[in-house]
């Protein structure tokens, strides 16, 4: 039994708070490991903090044959009862003359929160349903090594709504598409699904290694990647920013079917970023 497992508790893998203090146990664990909190959003206000997040408005999906239209409407992006709600709806929205069957939301920290290396914790509850694709991920804030994926992409947690007990962690790197490369691994919950309750998705990014955790359990480490014409650790040695979104359809998950019931929500309790001194 690892110390990390003890820190997070034996009875349930969800984040718990210490009864004798106001500091969550996950934060104590990070501090004990040399990570220091540098940025966070607990979503305790009545609306999204635009000093930390930008909301994407995009009438053409996300470039992966996705079916949604991203909006900044409160129906799709809002803060309620201490949670960020990103909601996908089958409401045929129209933006600038473009109509799609689905609407949803996408937020990012670009130029509001950009980091080179760190520990990134997101406590979230996923939706379930065929063709639903929530993601917690990172992109380079500048394409220093070229267009995707030469400058890299870090997927902290990607999820297929039709596989509700499985989450994928992936690195994209190499040359520009279609000469790009990737490393990926998935984590399977032993009991229940990621839609049942909140789970903590963590990524630790250091110069020579990137690690993925679910509820404190390490399930993947990567220490081999490359970028065309650039020495290791490129492309993962430049500032990246965080993205949270809920896509509908796309090559990764396929289209929704008659059993997919809208609206569906990605619920985020907090986002915390730590770095080492």
Tab-separated table of C-alpha atoms in Angstrom:
chain	number	residue	atom	x	y	z
A	1	UNK	CA	0.000	0.000	0.000
A	2	UNK	CA	1.616	3.238	-1.131
A	3	UNK	CA	1.860	6.447	0.953
A	4	UNK	CA	-0.164	8.205	-1.743
A	5	UNK	CA	-3.009	5.762	-1.245
A	6	UNK	CA	-2.910	6.349	2.497
A	7	UNK	CA	-2.966	10.113	1.950
A	8	UNK	CA	-6.087	9.909	-0.167
A	9	UNK	CA	-7.891	7.456	2.111
A	10	UNK	CA	-8.689	3.769	2.041
A	11	UNK	CA	-12.458	3.780	2.136
A	12	UNK	CA	-13.143	5.858	-0.942
A	13	UNK	CA	-10.896	7.197	-3.719
A	14	UNK	CA	-12.630	10.578	-3.870
A	15	UNK	CA	-10.988	13.673	-2.421
A	16	UNK	CA	-11.729	14.166	1.257
A	17	UNK	CA	-10.981	17.069	3.572
A	18	UNK	CA	-9.231	16.855	6.872
A	19	UNK	CA	-11.756	17.378	9.670
A	20	UNK	CA	-9.338	19.258	11.897
A	21	UNK	CA	-8.187	21.878	9.376
A	22	UNK	CA	-9.330	23.852	6.350
A	23	UNK	CA	-6.613	22.527	4.005
A	24	UNK	CA	-7.679	19.594	1.768
A	25	UNK	CA	-5.608	16.429	2.126
A	26	UNK	CA	-4.595	16.516	-1.569
A	27	UNK	CA	-3.114	19.986	-1.043
A	28	UNK	CA	-1.179	18.741	2.002
A	29	UNK	CA	0.185	15.842	-0.044
A	30	UNK	CA	1.311	18.183	-2.823
A	31	UNK	CA	3.032	20.514	-0.346
A	32	UNK	CA	4.787	17.587	1.355
A	33	UNK	CA	6.055	16.457	-2.070
A	34	UNK	CA	7.649	19.846	-2.776
A	35	UNK	CA	4.868	21.306	-4.894
A	36	UNK	CA	3.587	24.773	-3.940
A	37	UNK	CA	0.223	26.177	-5.002
A	38	UNK	CA	0.663	28.974	-7.573
A	39	UNK	CA	-2.792	29.240	-9.190
A	40	UNK	CA	-6.273	27.922	-8.488
A	41	UNK	CA	-9.959	28.347	-9.099
A	42	UNK	CA	-12.394	26.878	-6.567
A	43	UNK	CA	-15.435	28.229	-8.493
A	44	UNK	CA	-16.863	29.724	-5.314
A	45	UNK	CA	-18.269	32.857	-6.935
A	46	UNK	CA	-21.513	33.451	-8.762
A	47	UNK	CA	-19.945	33.590	-12.241
A	48	UNK	CA	-16.859	32.502	-14.131
A	49	UNK	CA	-13.697	34.448	-13.261
A	50	UNK	CA	-12.676	35.971	-16.586
A	51	UNK	CA	-9.310	37.001	-15.176
A	52	UNK	CA	-8.524	33.261	-15.151
A	53	UNK	CA	-10.580	31.843	-18.033
A	54	UNK	CA	-11.498	32.714	-21.575
A	55	UNK	CA	-14.601	31.165	-23.168
A	56	UNK	CA	-14.306	29.990	-26.756
A	57	UNK	CA	-17.056	30.809	-29.248
A	58	UNK	CA	-16.652	28.516	-32.243
A	59	UNK	CA	-19.267	27.632	-34.838
A	60	UNK	CA	-17.222	24.857	-36.426
A	61	UNK	CA	-16.597	22.299	-33.701
A	62	UNK	CA	-13.094	21.450	-32.613
A	63	UNK	CA	-11.449	20.207	-35.786
A	64	UNK	CA	-12.111	16.514	-35.110
A	65	UNK	CA	-15.424	16.184	-36.969
A	66	UNK	CA	-17.180	17.239	-33.765
A	67	UNK	CA	-20.855	18.148	-33.927
A	68	UNK	CA	-21.208	20.890	-31.305
A	69	UNK	CA	-21.148	24.651	-31.562
A	70	UNK	CA	-19.227	26.255	-28.682
A	71	UNK	CA	-20.944	29.268	-27.108
A	72	UNK	CA	-20.468	31.642	-24.188
A	73	UNK	CA	-24.142	31.400	-23.190
A	74	UNK	CA	-24.943	30.570	-19.555
A	75	UNK	CA	-26.834	27.544	-20.850
A	76	UNK	CA	-23.439	26.100	-21.824
A	77	UNK	CA	-20.922	27.647	-19.398
A	78	UNK	CA	-21.780	28.781	-15.866
A	79	UNK	CA	-20.809	28.548	-12.198
A	80	UNK	CA	-23.366	27.052	-9.793
A	81	UNK	CA	-22.999	26.008	-6.137
A	82	UNK	CA	-19.203	25.910	-6.217
A	83	UNK	CA	-18.908	24.044	-9.521
A	84	UNK	CA	-18.051	25.052	-13.054
A	85	UNK	CA	-20.766	23.580	-15.277
A	86	UNK	CA	-20.010	22.891	-18.930
A	87	UNK	CA	-23.245	21.671	-20.476
A	88	UNK	CA	-23.934	20.027	-23.833
A	89	UNK	CA	-27.436	20.569	-25.204
A	90	UNK	CA	-29.365	19.341	-28.235
A	91	UNK	CA	-30.855	22.768	-28.947
A	92	UNK	CA	-29.751	23.642	-32.524
A	93	UNK	CA	-27.944	26.911	-31.692
A	94	UNK	CA	-27.189	29.541	-34.306
A	95	UNK	CA	-24.076	31.754	-34.355
A	96	UNK	CA	-23.456	34.147	-37.241
A	97	UNK	CA	-25.728	32.159	-39.496
A	98	UNK	CA	-24.260	28.753	-38.623
A	99	UNK	CA	-26.620	26.203	-37.084
A	100	UNK	CA	-25.621	22.884	-35.556
A	101	UNK	CA	-27.578	20.221	-33.721
A	102	UNK	CA	-25.679	20.636	-30.451
A	103	UNK	CA	-24.244	23.395	-28.275
A	104	UNK	CA	-21.593	23.098	-25.585
A	105	UNK	CA	-18.789	24.955	-23.810
A	106	UNK	CA	-15.011	25.252	-23.832
A	107	UNK	CA	-12.853	27.347	-21.495
A	108	UNK	CA	-9.099	27.919	-21.394
A	109	UNK	CA	-6.462	29.767	-19.358
A	110	UNK	CA	-4.352	30.953	-22.320
A	111	UNK	CA	-2.537	34.228	-21.473
A	112	UNK	CA	-4.273	34.135	-18.077
A	113	UNK	CA	-2.528	31.026	-16.786
A	114	UNK	CA	0.475	29.645	-18.688
A	115	UNK	CA	3.039	27.341	-17.076
A	116	UNK	CA	6.218	25.449	-17.910
A	117	UNK	CA	6.201	22.374	-15.642
A	118	UNK	CA	3.929	21.829	-12.689
A	119	UNK	CA	1.371	19.658	-10.963
A	120	UNK	CA	-2.146	20.115	-12.308
A	121	UNK	CA	-5.133	18.859	-10.298
A	122	UNK	CA	-8.720	18.917	-11.512
A	123	UNK	CA	-11.584	17.464	-9.472
A	124	UNK	CA	-14.415	16.706	-11.875
A	125	UNK	CA	-17.432	14.535	-12.547
A	126	UNK	CA	-17.850	13.289	-16.109
A	127	UNK	CA	-21.101	12.796	-18.047
A	128	UNK	CA	-22.040	9.459	-19.626
A	129	UNK	CA	-23.538	8.748	-23.025
A	130	UNK	CA	-22.642	7.565	-26.503
A	131	UNK	CA	-20.803	10.248	-28.466
A	132	UNK	CA	-19.928	12.455	-25.473
A	133	UNK	CA	-16.304	13.604	-25.228
A	134	UNK	CA	-15.214	15.657	-22.196
A	135	UNK	CA	-11.531	16.559	-21.925
A	136	UNK	CA	-9.084	18.089	-19.461
A	137	UNK	CA	-5.990	18.987	-21.448
A	138	UNK	CA	-3.159	21.389	-22.258
A	139	UNK	CA	-1.881	23.139	-25.369
A	140	UNK	CA	1.234	25.255	-25.978
A	141	UNK	CA	0.575	28.957	-25.499
A	142	UNK	CA	2.840	29.684	-28.479
A	143	UNK	CA	3.613	27.269	-31.323
A	144	UNK	CA	7.355	27.578	-30.778
A	145	UNK	CA	8.182	24.398	-32.688
A	146	UNK	CA	5.515	24.580	-35.384
A	147	UNK	CA	1.874	23.683	-35.925
A	148	UNK	CA	0.160	20.702	-34.262
A	149	UNK	CA	1.591	18.433	-33.036
A	150	UNK	CA	5.196	19.650	-33.390
A	151	UNK	CA	4.711	21.993	-30.406
A	152	UNK	CA	2.969	19.295	-28.356
A	153	UNK	CA	-0.325	18.538	-26.616
A	154	UNK	CA	-0.860	17.055	-23.144
A	155	UNK	CA	-4.151	15.266	-22.471
A	156	UNK	CA	-4.623	14.976	-18.717
A	157	UNK	CA	-7.941	13.147	-19.076
A	158	UNK	CA	-9.936	12.279	-22.189
A	159	UNK	CA	-13.092	10.261	-21.828
A	160	UNK	CA	-15.587	8.456	-24.037
A	161	UNK	CA	-19.098	8.763	-22.673
A	162	UNK	CA	-19.887	5.232	-23.863
A	163	UNK	CA	-16.968	3.862	-21.777
A	164	UNK	CA	-17.773	5.539	-18.453
A	165	UNK	CA	-15.270	3.651	-16.295
A	166	UNK	CA	-12.224	4.448	-18.498
A	167	UNK	CA	-10.071	7.574	-18.876
A	168	UNK	CA	-7.207	8.135	-21.325
A	169	UNK	CA	-3.987	10.115	-20.778
A	170	UNK	CA	-2.019	11.027	-23.910
A	171	UNK	CA	0.975	12.985	-25.194
A	172	UNK	CA	1.017	14.301	-28.786
A	173	UNK	CA	4.367	15.392	-30.202
A	174	UNK	CA	6.800	14.837	-33.074
A	175	UNK	CA	6.350	16.650	-36.368
A	176	UNK	CA	3.422	18.538	-37.842
A	177	UNK	CA	0.377	16.489	-38.797
A	178	UNK	CA	0.335	13.927	-40.422
A	179	UNK	CA	3.873	13.086	-39.263
A	180	UNK	CA	2.922	13.452	-35.607
A	181	UNK	CA	3.378	10.803	-32.919
A	182	UNK	CA	1.712	10.012	-29.594
A	183	UNK	CA	1.972	7.957	-26.412
A	184	UNK	CA	-1.213	6.975	-24.596
A	185	UNK	CA	-2.491	4.761	-21.799
A	186	UNK	CA	-5.871	4.377	-20.143
A	187	UNK	CA	-7.030	3.892	-16.560
A	188	UNK	CA	-9.968	1.649	-15.658
A	189	UNK	CA	-11.899	2.287	-12.465
A	190	UNK	CA	-12.117	-0.922	-10.409
A	191	UNK	CA	-15.602	0.005	-9.166
A	192	UNK	CA	-18.214	2.358	-10.585
A	193	UNK	CA	-17.841	4.985	-13.289
A	194	UNK	CA	-16.453	8.482	-13.670
A	195	UNK	CA	-20.047	9.675	-14.022
A	196	UNK	CA	-21.082	8.383	-10.581
A	197	UNK	CA	-19.210	10.997	-8.571
A	198	UNK	CA	-16.245	13.354	-8.569
A	199	UNK	CA	-12.685	12.123	-9.140
A	200	UNK	CA	-9.317	13.883	-9.010
A	201	UNK	CA	-7.349	13.926	-12.263
A	202	UNK	CA	-3.695	14.882	-11.749
A	203	UNK	CA	-0.736	15.443	-14.035
A	204	UNK	CA	2.832	16.030	-12.831
A	205	UNK	CA	4.999	17.547	-15.557
A	206	UNK	CA	8.737	17.804	-14.993
A	207	UNK	CA	11.588	18.397	-17.476
A	208	UNK	CA	12.372	14.732	-18.042
A	209	UNK	CA	9.125	12.962	-17.074
A	210	UNK	CA	5.335	13.387	-17.169
A	211	UNK	CA	3.097	11.371	-14.813
A	212	UNK	CA	-0.665	10.766	-14.699
A	213	UNK	CA	-2.724	9.983	-11.574
A	214	UNK	CA	-6.368	9.180	-10.829
A	215	UNK	CA	-7.424	9.816	-7.215
A	216	UNK	CA	-3.766	9.718	-6.213
A	217	UNK	CA	-2.963	6.440	-8.008
A	218	UNK	CA	-0.100	6.696	-10.503
A	219	UNK	CA	-1.081	4.858	-13.688
A	220	UNK	CA	1.288	6.191	-16.340
A	221	UNK	CA	4.753	7.766	-16.696
A	222	UNK	CA	6.299	9.019	-19.929
A	223	UNK	CA	9.931	10.020	-20.373
A	224	UNK	CA	10.468	9.536	-24.128
A	225	UNK	CA	9.188	12.019	-26.707
A	226	UNK	CA	10.619	14.243	-29.422
A	227	UNK	CA	9.973	17.238	-31.630
A	228	UNK	CA	11.231	17.378	-35.208
A	229	UNK	CA	14.635	18.996	-35.356
A	230	UNK	CA	14.660	19.930	-31.650
A	231	UNK	CA	16.480	18.231	-28.760
A	232	UNK	CA	14.735	16.564	-25.813
A	233	UNK	CA	12.789	17.719	-23.786
A	234	UNK	CA	11.195	19.700	-26.651
A	235	UNK	CA	8.330	20.257	-27.221
A	236	UNK	CA	7.448	19.955	-23.516
A	237	UNK	CA	9.772	22.709	-22.316
A	238	UNK	CA	7.645	25.744	-23.180
A	239	UNK	CA	4.601	27.368	-21.517
A	240	UNK	CA	1.307	25.474	-21.850
A	241	UNK	CA	-2.216	26.454	-20.767
A	242	UNK	CA	-5.214	24.456	-19.536
A	243	UNK	CA	-8.425	23.689	-21.435
A	244	UNK	CA	-11.712	22.187	-20.213
A	245	UNK	CA	-14.379	21.293	-22.742
A	246	UNK	CA	-17.264	18.975	-23.514
A	247	UNK	CA	-17.404	17.910	-27.163
A	248	UNK	CA	-20.267	16.090	-28.866
A	249	UNK	CA	-19.334	13.554	-31.525
A	250	UNK	CA	-16.024	13.422	-33.342
A	251	UNK	CA	-13.650	10.741	-34.526
A	252	UNK	CA	-12.673	9.713	-30.996
A	253	UNK	CA	-16.194	8.859	-29.793
A	254	UNK	CA	-18.555	8.732	-32.773
A	255	UNK	CA	-21.966	10.365	-32.931
A	256	UNK	CA	-24.622	10.347	-30.187
A	257	UNK	CA	-27.428	7.824	-30.583
A	258	UNK	CA	-31.020	7.492	-29.403
A	259	UNK	CA	-29.832	6.493	-25.922
A	260	UNK	CA	-27.830	9.705	-25.416
A	261	UNK	CA	-29.974	11.934	-23.225
A	262	UNK	CA	-29.351	15.697	-23.270
A	263	UNK	CA	-28.512	17.959	-21.543
A	264	UNK	CA	-25.283	16.475	-20.175
A	265	UNK	CA	-22.747	18.157	-17.908
A	266	UNK	CA	-19.054	18.149	-17.166
A	267	UNK	CA	-18.893	19.393	-13.569
A	268	UNK	CA	-15.619	20.794	-12.202
A	269	UNK	CA	-15.178	21.355	-8.473
A	270	UNK	CA	-11.723	22.947	-8.639
A	271	UNK	CA	-8.575	23.440	-10.694
A	272	UNK	CA	-5.237	23.781	-8.852
A	273	UNK	CA	-1.746	24.339	-10.225
A	274	UNK	CA	1.399	23.710	-8.219
A	275	UNK	CA	5.053	24.286	-9.052
A	276	UNK	CA	8.352	23.542	-7.340
A	277	UNK	CA	10.546	26.358	-6.049
